[in-house]
mmCIF file of C-alpha atoms in Angstrom:
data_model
loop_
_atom_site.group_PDB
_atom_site.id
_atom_site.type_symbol
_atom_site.label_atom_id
_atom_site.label_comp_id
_atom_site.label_asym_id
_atom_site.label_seq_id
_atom_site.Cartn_x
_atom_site.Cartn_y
_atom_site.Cartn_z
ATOM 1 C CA UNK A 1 -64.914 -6.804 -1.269
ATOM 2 C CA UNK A 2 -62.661 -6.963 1.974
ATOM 3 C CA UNK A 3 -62.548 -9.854 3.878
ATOM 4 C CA UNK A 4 -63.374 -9.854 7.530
ATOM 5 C CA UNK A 5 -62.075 -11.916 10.054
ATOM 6 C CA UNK A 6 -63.712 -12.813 13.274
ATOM 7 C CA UNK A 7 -61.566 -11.552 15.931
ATOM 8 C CA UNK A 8 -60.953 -14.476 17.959
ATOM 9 C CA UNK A 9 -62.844 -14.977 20.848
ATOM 10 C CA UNK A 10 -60.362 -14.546 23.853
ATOM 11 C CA UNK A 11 -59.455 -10.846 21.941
ATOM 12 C CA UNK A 12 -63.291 -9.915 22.068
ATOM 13 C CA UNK A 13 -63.061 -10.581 25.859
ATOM 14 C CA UNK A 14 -60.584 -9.053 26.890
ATOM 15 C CA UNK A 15 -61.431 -5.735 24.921
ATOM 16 C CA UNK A 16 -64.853 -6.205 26.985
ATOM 17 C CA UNK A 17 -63.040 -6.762 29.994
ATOM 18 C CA UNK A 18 -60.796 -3.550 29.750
ATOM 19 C CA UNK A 19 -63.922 -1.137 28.519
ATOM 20 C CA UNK A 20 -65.755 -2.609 31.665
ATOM 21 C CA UNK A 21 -62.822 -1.520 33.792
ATOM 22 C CA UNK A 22 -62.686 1.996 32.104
ATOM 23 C CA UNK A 23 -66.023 2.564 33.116
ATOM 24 C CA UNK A 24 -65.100 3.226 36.660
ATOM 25 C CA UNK A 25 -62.520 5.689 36.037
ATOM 26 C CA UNK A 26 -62.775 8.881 36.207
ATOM 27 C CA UNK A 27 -62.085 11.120 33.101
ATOM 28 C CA UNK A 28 -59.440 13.035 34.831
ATOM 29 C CA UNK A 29 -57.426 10.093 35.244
ATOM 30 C CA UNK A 30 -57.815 9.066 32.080
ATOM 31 C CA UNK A 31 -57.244 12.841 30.274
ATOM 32 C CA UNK A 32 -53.804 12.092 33.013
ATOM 33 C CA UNK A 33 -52.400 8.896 31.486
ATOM 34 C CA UNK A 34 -53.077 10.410 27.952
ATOM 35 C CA UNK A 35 -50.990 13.447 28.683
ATOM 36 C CA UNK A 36 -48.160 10.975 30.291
ATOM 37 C CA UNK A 37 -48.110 8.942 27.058
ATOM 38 C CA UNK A 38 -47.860 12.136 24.921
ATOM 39 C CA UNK A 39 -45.354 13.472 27.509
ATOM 40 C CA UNK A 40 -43.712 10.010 27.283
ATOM 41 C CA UNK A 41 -43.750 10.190 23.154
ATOM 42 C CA UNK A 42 -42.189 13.066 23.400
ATOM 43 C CA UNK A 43 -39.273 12.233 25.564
ATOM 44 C CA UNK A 44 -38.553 9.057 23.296
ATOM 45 C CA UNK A 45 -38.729 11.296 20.235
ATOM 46 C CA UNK A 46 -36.054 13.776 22.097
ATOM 47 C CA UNK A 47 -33.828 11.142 22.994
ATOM 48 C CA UNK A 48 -34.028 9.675 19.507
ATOM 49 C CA UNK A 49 -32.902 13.287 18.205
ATOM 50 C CA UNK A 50 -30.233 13.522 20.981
ATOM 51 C CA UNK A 51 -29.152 9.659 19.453
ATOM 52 C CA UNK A 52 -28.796 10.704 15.877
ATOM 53 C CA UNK A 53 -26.702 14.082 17.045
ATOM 54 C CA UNK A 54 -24.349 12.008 19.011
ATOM 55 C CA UNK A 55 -24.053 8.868 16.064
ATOM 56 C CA UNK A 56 -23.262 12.481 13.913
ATOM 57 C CA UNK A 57 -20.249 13.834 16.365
ATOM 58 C CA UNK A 58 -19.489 10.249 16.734
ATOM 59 C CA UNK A 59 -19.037 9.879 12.959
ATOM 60 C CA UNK A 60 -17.159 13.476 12.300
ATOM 61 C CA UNK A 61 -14.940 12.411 15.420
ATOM 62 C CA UNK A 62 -13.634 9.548 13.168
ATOM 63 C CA UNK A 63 -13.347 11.158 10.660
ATOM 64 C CA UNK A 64 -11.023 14.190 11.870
ATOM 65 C CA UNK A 65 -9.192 11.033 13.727
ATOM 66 C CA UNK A 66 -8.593 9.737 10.223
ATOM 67 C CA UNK A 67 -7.380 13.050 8.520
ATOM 68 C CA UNK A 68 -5.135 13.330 11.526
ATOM 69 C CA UNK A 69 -3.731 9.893 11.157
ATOM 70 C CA UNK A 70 -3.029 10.093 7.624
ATOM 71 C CA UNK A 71 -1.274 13.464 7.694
ATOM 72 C CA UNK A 72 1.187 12.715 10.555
ATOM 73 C CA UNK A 73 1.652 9.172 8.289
ATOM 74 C CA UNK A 74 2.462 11.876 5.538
ATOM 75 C CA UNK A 75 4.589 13.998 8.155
ATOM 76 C CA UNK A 76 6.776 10.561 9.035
ATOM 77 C CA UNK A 77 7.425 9.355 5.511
ATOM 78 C CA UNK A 78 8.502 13.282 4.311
ATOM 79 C CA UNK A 79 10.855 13.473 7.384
ATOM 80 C CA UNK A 80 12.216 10.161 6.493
ATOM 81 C CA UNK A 81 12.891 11.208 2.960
ATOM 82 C CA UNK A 82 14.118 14.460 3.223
ATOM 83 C CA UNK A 83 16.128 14.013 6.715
ATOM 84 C CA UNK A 84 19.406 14.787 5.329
ATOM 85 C CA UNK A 85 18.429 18.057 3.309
ATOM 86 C CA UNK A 86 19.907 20.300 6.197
ATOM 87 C CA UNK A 87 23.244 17.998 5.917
ATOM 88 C CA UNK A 88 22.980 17.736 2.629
ATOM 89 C CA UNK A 89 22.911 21.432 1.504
ATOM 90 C CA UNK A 90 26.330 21.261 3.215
ATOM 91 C CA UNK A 91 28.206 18.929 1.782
ATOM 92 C CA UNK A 92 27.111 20.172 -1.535
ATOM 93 C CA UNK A 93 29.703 23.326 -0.922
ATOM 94 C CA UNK A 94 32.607 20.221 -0.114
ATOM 95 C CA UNK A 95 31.345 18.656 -3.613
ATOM 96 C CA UNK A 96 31.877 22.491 -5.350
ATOM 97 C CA UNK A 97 35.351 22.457 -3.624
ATOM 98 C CA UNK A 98 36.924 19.317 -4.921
ATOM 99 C CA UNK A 99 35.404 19.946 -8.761
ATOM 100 C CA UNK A 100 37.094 23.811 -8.305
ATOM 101 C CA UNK A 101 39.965 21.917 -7.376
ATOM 102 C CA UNK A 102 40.259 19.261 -10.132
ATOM 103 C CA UNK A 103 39.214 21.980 -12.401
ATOM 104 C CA UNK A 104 42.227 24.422 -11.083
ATOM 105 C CA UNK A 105 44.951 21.689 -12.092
ATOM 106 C CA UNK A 106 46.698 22.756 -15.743
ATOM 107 C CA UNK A 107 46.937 20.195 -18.014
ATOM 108 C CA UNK A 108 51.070 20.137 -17.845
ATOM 109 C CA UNK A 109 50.860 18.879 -13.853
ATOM 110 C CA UNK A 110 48.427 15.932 -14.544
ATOM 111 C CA UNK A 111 51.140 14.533 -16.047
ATOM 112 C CA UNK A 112 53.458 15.061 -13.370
ATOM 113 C CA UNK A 113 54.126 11.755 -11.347
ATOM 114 C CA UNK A 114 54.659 13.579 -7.672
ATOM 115 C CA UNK A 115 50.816 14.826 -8.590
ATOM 116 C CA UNK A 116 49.444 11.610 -9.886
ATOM 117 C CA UNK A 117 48.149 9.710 -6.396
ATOM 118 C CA UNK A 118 47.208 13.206 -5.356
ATOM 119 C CA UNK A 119 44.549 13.635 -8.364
ATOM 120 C CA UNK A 120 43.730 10.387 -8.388
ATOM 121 C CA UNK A 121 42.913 10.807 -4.577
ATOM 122 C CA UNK A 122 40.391 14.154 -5.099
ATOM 123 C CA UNK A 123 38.798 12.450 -8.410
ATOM 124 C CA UNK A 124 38.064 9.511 -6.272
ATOM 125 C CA UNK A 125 36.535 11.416 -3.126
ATOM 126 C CA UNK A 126 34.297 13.294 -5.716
ATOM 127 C CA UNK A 127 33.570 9.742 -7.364
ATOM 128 C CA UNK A 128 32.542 8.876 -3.870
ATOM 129 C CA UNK A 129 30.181 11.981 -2.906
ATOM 130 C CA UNK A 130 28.673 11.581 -6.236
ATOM 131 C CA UNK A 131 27.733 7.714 -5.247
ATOM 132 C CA UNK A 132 26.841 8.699 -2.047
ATOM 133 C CA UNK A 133 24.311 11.656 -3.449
ATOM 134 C CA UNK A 134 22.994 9.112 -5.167
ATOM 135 C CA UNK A 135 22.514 6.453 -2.759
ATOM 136 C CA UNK A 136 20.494 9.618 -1.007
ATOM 137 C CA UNK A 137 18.244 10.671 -3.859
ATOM 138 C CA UNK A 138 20.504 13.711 -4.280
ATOM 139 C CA UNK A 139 20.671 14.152 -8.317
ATOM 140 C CA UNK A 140 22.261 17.142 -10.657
ATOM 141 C CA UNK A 141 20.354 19.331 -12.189
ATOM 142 C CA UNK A 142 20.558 19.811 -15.921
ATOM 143 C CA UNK A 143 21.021 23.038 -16.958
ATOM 144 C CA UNK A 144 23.469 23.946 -20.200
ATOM 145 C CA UNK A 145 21.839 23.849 -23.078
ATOM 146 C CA UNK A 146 18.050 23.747 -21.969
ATOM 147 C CA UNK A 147 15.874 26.173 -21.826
ATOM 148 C CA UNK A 148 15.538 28.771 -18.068
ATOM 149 C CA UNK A 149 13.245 26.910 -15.884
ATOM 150 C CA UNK A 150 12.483 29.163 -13.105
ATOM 151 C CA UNK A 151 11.951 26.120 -11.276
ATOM 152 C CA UNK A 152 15.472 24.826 -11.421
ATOM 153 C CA UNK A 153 17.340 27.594 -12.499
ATOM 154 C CA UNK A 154 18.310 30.762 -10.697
ATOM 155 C CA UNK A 155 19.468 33.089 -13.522
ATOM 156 C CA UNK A 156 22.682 34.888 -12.693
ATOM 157 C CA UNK A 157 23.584 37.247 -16.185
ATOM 158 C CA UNK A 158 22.464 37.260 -19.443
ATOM 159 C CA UNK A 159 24.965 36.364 -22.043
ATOM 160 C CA UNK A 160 24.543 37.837 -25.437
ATOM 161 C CA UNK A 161 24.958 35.393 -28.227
ATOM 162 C CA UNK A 162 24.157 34.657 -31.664
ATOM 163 C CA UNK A 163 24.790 30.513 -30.801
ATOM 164 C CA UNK A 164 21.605 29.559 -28.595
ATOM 165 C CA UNK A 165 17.973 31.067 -28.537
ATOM 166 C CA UNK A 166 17.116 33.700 -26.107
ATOM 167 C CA UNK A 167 15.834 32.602 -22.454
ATOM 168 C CA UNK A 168 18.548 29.059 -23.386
ATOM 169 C CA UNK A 169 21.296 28.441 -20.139
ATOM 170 C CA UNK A 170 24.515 28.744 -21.781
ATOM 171 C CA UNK A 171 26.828 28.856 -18.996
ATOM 172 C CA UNK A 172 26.408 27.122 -15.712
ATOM 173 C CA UNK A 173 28.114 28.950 -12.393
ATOM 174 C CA UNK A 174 27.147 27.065 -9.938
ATOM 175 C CA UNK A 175 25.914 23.086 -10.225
ATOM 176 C CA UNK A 176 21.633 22.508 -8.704
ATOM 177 C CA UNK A 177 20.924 19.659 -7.547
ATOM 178 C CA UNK A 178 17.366 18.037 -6.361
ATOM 179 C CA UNK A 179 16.588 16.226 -3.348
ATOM 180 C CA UNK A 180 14.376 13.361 -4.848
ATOM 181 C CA UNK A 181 11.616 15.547 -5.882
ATOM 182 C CA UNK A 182 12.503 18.872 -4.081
ATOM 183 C CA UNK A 183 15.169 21.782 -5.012
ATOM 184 C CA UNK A 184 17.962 21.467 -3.164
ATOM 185 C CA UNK A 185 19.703 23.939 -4.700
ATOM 186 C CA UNK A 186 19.324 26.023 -7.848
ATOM 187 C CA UNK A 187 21.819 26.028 -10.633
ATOM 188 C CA UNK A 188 23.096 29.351 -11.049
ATOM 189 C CA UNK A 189 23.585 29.813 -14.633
ATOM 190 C CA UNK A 190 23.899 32.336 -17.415
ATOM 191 C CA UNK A 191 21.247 33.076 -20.146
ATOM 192 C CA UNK A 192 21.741 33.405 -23.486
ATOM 193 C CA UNK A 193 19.891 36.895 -24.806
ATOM 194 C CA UNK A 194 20.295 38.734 -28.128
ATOM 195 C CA UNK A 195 23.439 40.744 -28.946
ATOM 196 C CA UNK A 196 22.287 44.366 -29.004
#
């Protein structure tokens, strides 16, 4: 059982007051004002549509603003590490120069005194572009003894041996070194195969 309220009086008046006004209207006008509110309805449900499109560009616009934003945040902090690769790559062929040059000194002239300072003076400049490749992120990579990494590695002859497993680096040409976690430069080594 529903219960029913009395409407309360001033509503029942002026519902009687507004039919009694109707009454003189003509139809037409009336059929008019309904086809302005549907008309109207219509324009508030386009605009709502129009709303939601924009709130959706809106919302893709910040997000292509954030993808942006991030990558040229990735951009900076890769250009800040890896500024001195170009430089870098360079000075790696002054670094090969002064270990040929240490290694090109027979054993009998080490001991010479005239030669001493002069050693002592190219095994302390390498001492010191080894610090400095470190204070860089500039490392060695490892290479005799370990197995070809393709990655590292660029293999230069096969060796055959009977001492190491196939596909092992027994020789090492050419030092590789990494630029914190890029290749900066392969090692060029030599890889052990079977003897035929």
């Amino acid at each position: 059982m529903m219960d029913t309220k009395p409407e309360p009086q001033g509503a029942v008046e002026e519902d009687r007051a507004m039919a009694e006004e109707l009454k003189g209207v003509p139809e037409e006008m009336l059929q008019r004002n309904d086809a302005e509110e549907t008309s109207a309805t219509e324009e508030v449900a386009a605009l709502r549509d129009q709303l939601e499109a924009a709130k959706q560009e809106v919302l893709y616009a910040k997000a292509e603003t954030q993808n942006v934003r991030r990558r040229l945040e990735k951009d900076i902090a890769d250009a800040r590490a890896y500024a001195a690769t170009g430089f870098a790559r360079d000075i790696l062929s002054v670094s090969d120069n002064l270990a040929r040059a240490l290694d090109s000194v027979p054993a009998e002239l080490r001991e010479d005194e005239k030669l001493k300072g002069l050693l002592a003076g190219i095994e302390a400049t390498a001492r010191e572009i080894e610090k400095v490749f470190g204070l860089h992120g500039i490392s060695r990579i490892a290479a005799v003894g370990l197995p070809l990494d393709p990655n590292q590695h660029q293999a230069m002859m096969e060796i055959p041996t009977n001492d190491a497993e196939p596909g092992t680096v027994v020789q090492e040409m050419q030092a590789g070194y990494m630029i914190k976690d890029r290749l900066l430069r392969p090692a060029m080594v030599g890889v052990a195969k079977k003897p035929d």
